Amino acid sequence: MTMAKGDDQAAKTNVVFLFIDDMGFADPSCFGNPKVKTPAIDALAAAGTKFTQFYVNSPICSPSRVALTTGCYQQRFLIHSYFNSRSENRRRAMPDFLPADVTTMGDVFKQAGYATAHFGKWHMGGGRDVHDAPTPAAYGFDEHLVNFEGIGNRVTGPKHTWTQQYVDKTIDFIRRHRNDPFLVRLFPNDVHDNHEPKPEDIEKWKAVTENPFEQKFFAVLEEM
């Protein structure tokens, strides 16, 4: 816990929320992966609480994020699958984005005096041919950087640099608010997207597996 400015802020705990899209239960080494070492994730598990039995609201991108962000079942907002093009959303009887007037995690923390930020995959509306979706700022996040599945400030450059950009933004945000209460969400997308590691990162995995798909997956998992 960081001691913040003013007596009324002193007891507020800072929150760093990591949510990794499509990472499997056994992908981190602390959950049994025999081939890839994930020391950073393992350290979080060792220093905190490691859950070995749990349920999620949905195994799909958009509904899982809606549930996490709102604290509500995603079906309340008719979001039962991932946001796609307008025609695909209509075909599946879905809206094009999460309504901006719902109460979110960002709203609640802001009302409590926290600085808030979201860096990483958004996928609660925007992208493809949906250009009128609200940005993360409308949901209570002061700063944001998203990918093509969101509206607002977007990540640029080769895909293998995206997570580093998200992490750099997160570290910068924490440093700027080190004396204030803050909430920052870091949502990497490496193991969900097409696996596009730096070419040099693939070499070490050729001695581990002959499967080129596994080589790329292990490379992006380790980097993330």
mmCIF file of C-alpha atoms in Angstrom:
data_model
loop_
_atom_site.group_PDB
_atom_site.id
_atom_site.type_symbol
_atom_site.label_atom_id
_atom_site.label_comp_id
_atom_site.label_asym_id
_atom_site.label_seq_id
_atom_site.Cartn_x
_atom_site.Cartn_y
_atom_site.Cartn_z
ATOM 1 C CA MET A 1 0.000 0.000 0.000
ATOM 2 C CA THR A 2 1.240 3.473 -0.867
ATOM 3 C CA MET A 3 0.712 6.360 1.533
ATOM 4 C CA ALA A 4 -1.142 8.969 -0.496
ATOM 5 C CA LYS A 5 -1.615 12.709 -0.067
ATOM 6 C CA GLY A 6 -3.893 13.793 2.802
ATOM 7 C CA ASP A 7 -5.229 11.849 5.749
ATOM 8 C CA ASP A 8 -8.368 10.853 3.848
ATOM 9 C CA GLN A 9 -6.236 9.250 1.130
ATOM 10 C CA ALA A 10 -3.689 7.521 3.354
ATOM 11 C CA ALA A 11 -5.515 4.202 3.669
ATOM 12 C CA LYS A 12 -6.353 3.754 -0.016
ATOM 13 C CA THR A 13 -4.666 0.801 -1.654
ATOM 14 C CA ASN A 14 -3.347 1.129 -5.195
ATOM 15 C CA VAL A 15 -4.615 -1.462 -7.662
ATOM 16 C CA VAL A 16 -2.809 -2.957 -10.668
ATOM 17 C CA PHE A 17 -5.261 -5.241 -12.495
ATOM 18 C CA LEU A 18 -3.808 -7.688 -15.050
ATOM 19 C CA PHE A 19 -6.199 -9.610 -17.279
ATOM 20 C CA ILE A 20 -4.645 -11.859 -19.929
ATOM 21 C CA ASP A 21 -6.871 -12.811 -22.838
ATOM 22 C CA ASP A 22 -6.984 -16.556 -23.617
ATOM 23 C CA MET A 23 -4.030 -17.594 -21.474
ATOM 24 C CA GLY A 24 -4.644 -21.210 -20.519
ATOM 25 C CA PHE A 25 -4.801 -22.436 -16.944
ATOM 26 C CA ALA A 26 -1.579 -24.430 -17.338
ATOM 27 C CA ASP A 27 0.387 -21.895 -19.393
ATOM 28 C CA PRO A 28 2.269 -20.279 -16.443
ATOM 29 C CA SER A 29 5.000 -22.414 -14.932
ATOM 30 C CA CYS A 30 3.473 -21.995 -11.454
ATOM 31 C CA PHE A 31 0.495 -23.988 -12.762
ATOM 32 C CA GLY A 32 2.594 -26.744 -14.278
ATOM 33 C CA ASN A 33 3.941 -25.656 -17.670
ATOM 34 C CA PRO A 34 7.082 -27.806 -18.015
ATOM 35 C CA LYS A 35 8.494 -25.997 -21.051
ATOM 36 C CA VAL A 36 8.076 -22.262 -20.461
ATOM 37 C CA LYS A 37 9.212 -20.409 -17.357
ATOM 38 C CA THR A 38 7.059 -17.461 -16.306
ATOM 39 C CA PRO A 39 8.929 -16.053 -13.285
ATOM 40 C CA ALA A 40 7.045 -12.739 -13.125
ATOM 41 C CA ILE A 41 3.641 -14.422 -12.993
ATOM 42 C CA ASP A 42 5.008 -17.053 -10.598
ATOM 43 C CA ALA A 43 6.209 -14.305 -8.271
ATOM 44 C CA LEU A 44 2.730 -12.764 -8.182
ATOM 45 C CA ALA A 45 1.249 -16.148 -7.318
ATOM 46 C CA ALA A 46 3.839 -16.747 -4.593
ATOM 47 C CA ALA A 47 3.376 -13.310 -3.004
ATOM 48 C CA GLY A 48 -0.399 -13.286 -3.255
ATOM 49 C CA THR A 49 -3.190 -15.836 -3.426
ATOM 50 C CA LYS A 50 -3.113 -18.598 -6.025
ATOM 51 C CA PHE A 51 -6.519 -20.001 -6.888
ATOM 52 C CA THR A 52 -6.706 -23.553 -8.233
ATOM 53 C CA GLN A 53 -10.481 -23.772 -8.687
ATOM 54 C CA PHE A 54 -12.525 -20.951 -10.143
ATOM 55 C CA TYR A 55 -15.197 -19.974 -12.628
ATOM 56 C CA VAL A 56 -15.440 -17.098 -15.089
ATOM 57 C CA ASN A 57 -18.581 -15.356 -16.346
ATOM 58 C CA SER A 58 -17.633 -16.150 -19.907
ATOM 59 C CA PRO A 59 -14.703 -17.686 -21.820
ATOM 60 C CA ILE A 60 -15.168 -15.103 -24.596
ATOM 61 C CA CYS A 61 -13.442 -11.717 -25.001
ATOM 62 C CA SER A 62 -16.199 -9.104 -24.792
ATOM 63 C CA PRO A 63 -18.595 -10.688 -22.273
ATOM 64 C CA SER A 64 -15.788 -11.511 -19.860
ATOM 65 C CA ARG A 65 -14.572 -7.909 -19.973
ATOM 66 C CA VAL A 66 -18.070 -6.533 -19.505
ATOM 67 C CA ALA A 67 -18.579 -8.730 -16.434
ATOM 68 C CA LEU A 68 -15.255 -7.662 -14.936
ATOM 69 C CA THR A 69 -15.805 -3.989 -15.679
ATOM 70 C CA THR A 70 -19.410 -3.709 -14.505
ATOM 71 C CA GLY A 71 -19.629 -6.364 -11.803
ATOM 72 C CA CYS A 72 -22.817 -7.584 -13.508
ATOM 73 C CA TYR A 73 -23.740 -10.591 -15.571
ATOM 74 C CA GLN A 74 -23.009 -9.655 -19.172
ATOM 75 C CA GLN A 75 -26.437 -10.896 -20.323
ATOM 76 C CA ARG A 76 -27.957 -7.863 -18.581
ATOM 77 C CA PHE A 77 -26.542 -5.822 -21.481
ATOM 78 C CA LEU A 78 -27.288 -8.466 -24.171
ATOM 79 C CA ILE A 79 -23.552 -9.073 -24.606
ATOM 80 C CA HIS A 80 -23.210 -12.833 -24.929
ATOM 81 C CA SER A 81 -20.437 -13.027 -27.530
ATOM 82 C CA TYR A 82 -17.593 -10.900 -28.859
ATOM 83 C CA PHE A 83 -18.245 -7.565 -30.534
ATOM 84 C CA ASN A 84 -17.826 -7.737 -34.290
ATOM 85 C CA SER A 85 -19.113 -5.720 -37.250
ATOM 86 C CA ARG A 86 -22.519 -4.045 -37.058
ATOM 87 C CA SER A 87 -24.110 -6.730 -39.237
ATOM 88 C CA GLU A 88 -22.680 -9.547 -37.141
ATOM 89 C CA ASN A 89 -23.763 -7.841 -33.925
ATOM 90 C CA ARG A 90 -27.305 -7.517 -35.315
ATOM 91 C CA ARG A 91 -27.333 -11.130 -36.468
ATOM 92 C CA ARG A 92 -26.562 -12.247 -32.913
ATOM 93 C CA ALA A 93 -29.033 -9.779 -31.339
ATOM 94 C CA MET A 94 -26.246 -7.789 -29.702
ATOM 95 C CA PRO A 95 -25.636 -4.040 -29.340
ATOM 96 C CA ASP A 96 -22.512 -2.469 -30.832
ATOM 97 C CA PHE A 97 -20.981 -1.484 -27.505
ATOM 98 C CA LEU A 98 -21.466 -1.464 -23.753
ATOM 99 C CA PRO A 99 -23.817 1.413 -22.825
ATOM 100 C CA ALA A 100 -21.837 4.379 -21.519
ATOM 101 C CA ASP A 101 -24.309 5.090 -18.735
ATOM 102 C CA VAL A 102 -23.619 1.864 -16.808
ATOM 103 C CA THR A 103 -21.625 2.053 -13.587
ATOM 104 C CA THR A 104 -18.151 0.633 -14.072
ATOM 105 C CA MET A 105 -15.057 -0.167 -12.093
ATOM 106 C CA GLY A 106 -13.504 3.004 -13.488
ATOM 107 C CA ASP A 107 -16.453 5.114 -12.305
ATOM 108 C CA VAL A 108 -16.373 3.716 -8.776
ATOM 109 C CA PHE A 109 -12.634 4.237 -8.353
ATOM 110 C CA LYS A 110 -12.803 7.774 -9.782
ATOM 111 C CA GLN A 111 -15.577 8.660 -7.367
ATOM 112 C CA ALA A 112 -13.337 7.411 -4.556
ATOM 113 C CA GLY A 113 -10.571 9.825 -5.622
ATOM 114 C CA TYR A 114 -8.414 7.446 -7.645
ATOM 115 C CA ALA A 115 -6.515 8.180 -10.853
ATOM 116 C CA THR A 116 -7.592 5.536 -13.387
ATOM 117 C CA ALA A 117 -6.163 4.044 -16.571
ATOM 118 C CA HIS A 118 -6.713 1.154 -18.971
ATOM 119 C CA PHE A 119 -3.882 -0.073 -21.208
ATOM 120 C CA GLY A 120 -4.429 -3.067 -23.489
ATOM 121 C CA LYS A 121 -7.268 -4.915 -25.132
ATOM 122 C CA TRP A 122 -10.636 -3.197 -24.667
ATOM 123 C CA HIS A 123 -13.170 -5.035 -26.882
ATOM 124 C CA MET A 124 -16.263 -3.580 -25.230
ATOM 125 C CA GLY A 125 -17.199 -1.647 -28.362
ATOM 126 C CA GLY A 126 -15.514 0.072 -31.283
ATOM 127 C CA GLY A 127 -13.364 -1.017 -34.167
ATOM 128 C CA ARG A 128 -14.209 -2.703 -37.449
ATOM 129 C CA ASP A 129 -17.102 -0.618 -38.801
ATOM 130 C CA VAL A 130 -18.284 0.627 -35.386
ATOM 131 C CA HIS A 131 -16.890 4.149 -35.128
ATOM 132 C CA ASP A 132 -19.376 5.742 -32.751
ATOM 133 C CA ALA A 133 -18.576 3.699 -29.643
ATOM 134 C CA PRO A 134 -17.505 5.616 -26.512
ATOM 135 C CA THR A 135 -13.829 5.688 -25.601
ATOM 136 C CA PRO A 136 -12.655 4.195 -22.280
ATOM 137 C CA ALA A 137 -12.803 7.715 -20.849
ATOM 138 C CA ALA A 138 -16.601 7.479 -20.946
ATOM 139 C CA TYR A 139 -16.387 4.506 -18.609
ATOM 140 C CA GLY A 140 -14.273 6.233 -15.973
ATOM 141 C CA PHE A 141 -10.703 5.732 -17.220
ATOM 142 C CA ASP A 142 -8.622 8.929 -17.268
ATOM 143 C CA GLU A 143 -5.987 7.480 -19.596
ATOM 144 C CA HIS A 144 -6.093 4.651 -22.093
ATOM 145 C CA LEU A 145 -4.283 2.877 -24.900
ATOM 146 C CA VAL A 146 -6.175 0.170 -26.779
ATOM 147 C CA ASN A 147 -5.844 -1.958 -29.898
ATOM 148 C CA PHE A 148 -8.074 -2.066 -32.996
ATOM 149 C CA GLU A 149 -10.950 -3.486 -30.916
ATOM 150 C CA GLY A 150 -11.535 -0.180 -29.188
ATOM 151 C CA ILE A 151 -11.930 3.539 -29.834
ATOM 152 C CA GLY A 152 -9.585 6.316 -28.717
ATOM 153 C CA ASN A 153 -5.820 6.237 -28.293
ATOM 154 C CA ARG A 154 -4.586 3.185 -30.165
ATOM 155 C CA VAL A 155 -1.364 1.220 -30.108
ATOM 156 C CA THR A 156 0.835 1.496 -33.218
ATOM 157 C CA GLY A 157 3.697 -0.389 -34.838
ATOM 158 C CA PRO A 158 4.412 -4.129 -35.233
ATOM 159 C CA LYS A 159 2.254 -6.430 -33.130
ATOM 160 C CA HIS A 160 5.228 -7.865 -31.232
ATOM 161 C CA THR A 161 5.760 -4.385 -29.718
ATOM 162 C CA TRP A 162 2.206 -3.886 -28.471
ATOM 163 C CA THR A 163 2.548 -5.426 -25.015
ATOM 164 C CA GLN A 164 5.772 -3.513 -24.399
ATOM 165 C CA GLN A 165 3.920 -0.298 -25.228
ATOM 166 C CA TYR A 166 1.128 -1.215 -22.810
ATOM 167 C CA VAL A 167 3.637 -2.069 -20.092
ATOM 168 C CA ASP A 168 5.608 1.143 -20.643
ATOM 169 C CA LYS A 169 2.388 3.154 -20.372
ATOM 170 C CA THR A 170 1.467 1.310 -17.178
ATOM 171 C CA ILE A 171 4.860 1.905 -15.551
ATOM 172 C CA ASP A 172 4.776 5.575 -16.530
ATOM 173 C CA PHE A 173 1.275 5.939 -15.082
ATOM 174 C CA ILE A 174 2.335 4.315 -11.801
ATOM 175 C CA ARG A 175 5.391 6.562 -11.521
ATOM 176 C CA ARG A 176 3.356 9.704 -12.137
ATOM 177 C CA HIS A 177 0.797 8.693 -9.511
ATOM 178 C CA ARG A 178 3.086 7.053 -6.982
ATOM 179 C CA ASN A 179 1.884 9.454 -4.267
ATOM 180 C CA ASP A 180 -1.783 9.212 -5.204
ATOM 181 C CA PRO A 181 -4.302 6.363 -5.075
ATOM 182 C CA PHE A 182 -4.585 4.767 -8.506
ATOM 183 C CA LEU A 183 -6.227 1.974 -10.483
ATOM 184 C CA VAL A 184 -4.466 0.796 -13.624
ATOM 185 C CA ARG A 185 -5.625 -2.080 -15.794
ATOM 186 C CA LEU A 186 -3.089 -3.889 -17.999
ATOM 187 C CA PHE A 187 -4.826 -6.235 -20.465
ATOM 188 C CA PRO A 188 -2.295 -8.015 -22.754
ATOM 189 C CA ASN A 189 -3.537 -9.859 -25.821
ATOM 190 C CA ASP A 190 -0.445 -11.754 -26.966
ATOM 191 C CA VAL A 191 -1.632 -15.325 -26.570
ATOM 192 C CA HIS A 192 -5.011 -14.583 -28.187
ATOM 193 C CA ASP A 193 -3.856 -12.670 -31.259
ATOM 194 C CA ASN A 194 -1.917 -14.192 -34.124
ATOM 195 C CA HIS A 195 1.385 -15.213 -32.597
ATOM 196 C CA GLU A 196 3.935 -12.823 -34.075
ATOM 197 C CA PRO A 197 7.096 -12.843 -31.930
ATOM 198 C CA LYS A 198 10.346 -11.196 -32.882
ATOM 199 C CA PRO A 199 12.155 -13.621 -35.231
ATOM 200 C CA GLU A 200 15.103 -13.950 -32.869
ATOM 201 C CA ASP A 201 12.785 -15.029 -30.048
ATOM 202 C CA ILE A 202 11.716 -18.122 -31.980
ATOM 203 C CA GLU A 203 15.216 -19.631 -32.265
ATOM 204 C CA LYS A 204 15.512 -20.898 -28.684
ATOM 205 C CA TRP A 205 12.249 -22.827 -28.995
ATOM 206 C CA LYS A 206 13.359 -24.836 -32.022
ATOM 207 C CA ALA A 207 15.324 -27.020 -29.641
ATOM 208 C CA VAL A 208 12.207 -27.547 -27.502
ATOM 209 C CA THR A 209 9.631 -28.407 -30.164
ATOM 210 C CA GLU A 210 9.551 -29.030 -33.898
ATOM 211 C CA ASN A 211 6.030 -27.652 -34.136
ATOM 212 C CA PRO A 212 6.276 -24.116 -35.620
ATOM 213 C CA PHE A 213 2.981 -23.090 -34.014
ATOM 214 C CA GLU A 214 4.244 -24.090 -30.579
ATOM 215 C CA GLN A 215 7.539 -22.279 -31.199
ATOM 216 C CA LYS A 216 5.675 -19.020 -31.847
ATOM 217 C CA PHE A 217 3.271 -19.547 -28.972
ATOM 218 C CA PHE A 218 6.034 -20.248 -26.461
ATOM 219 C CA ALA A 219 7.955 -17.193 -27.694
ATOM 220 C CA VAL A 220 5.031 -14.785 -27.207
ATOM 221 C CA LEU A 221 4.063 -16.373 -23.876
ATOM 222 C CA GLU A 222 7.577 -15.964 -22.506
ATOM 223 C CA GLU A 223 7.819 -12.362 -23.724
ATOM 224 C CA MET A 224 4.441 -11.453 -22.256
#
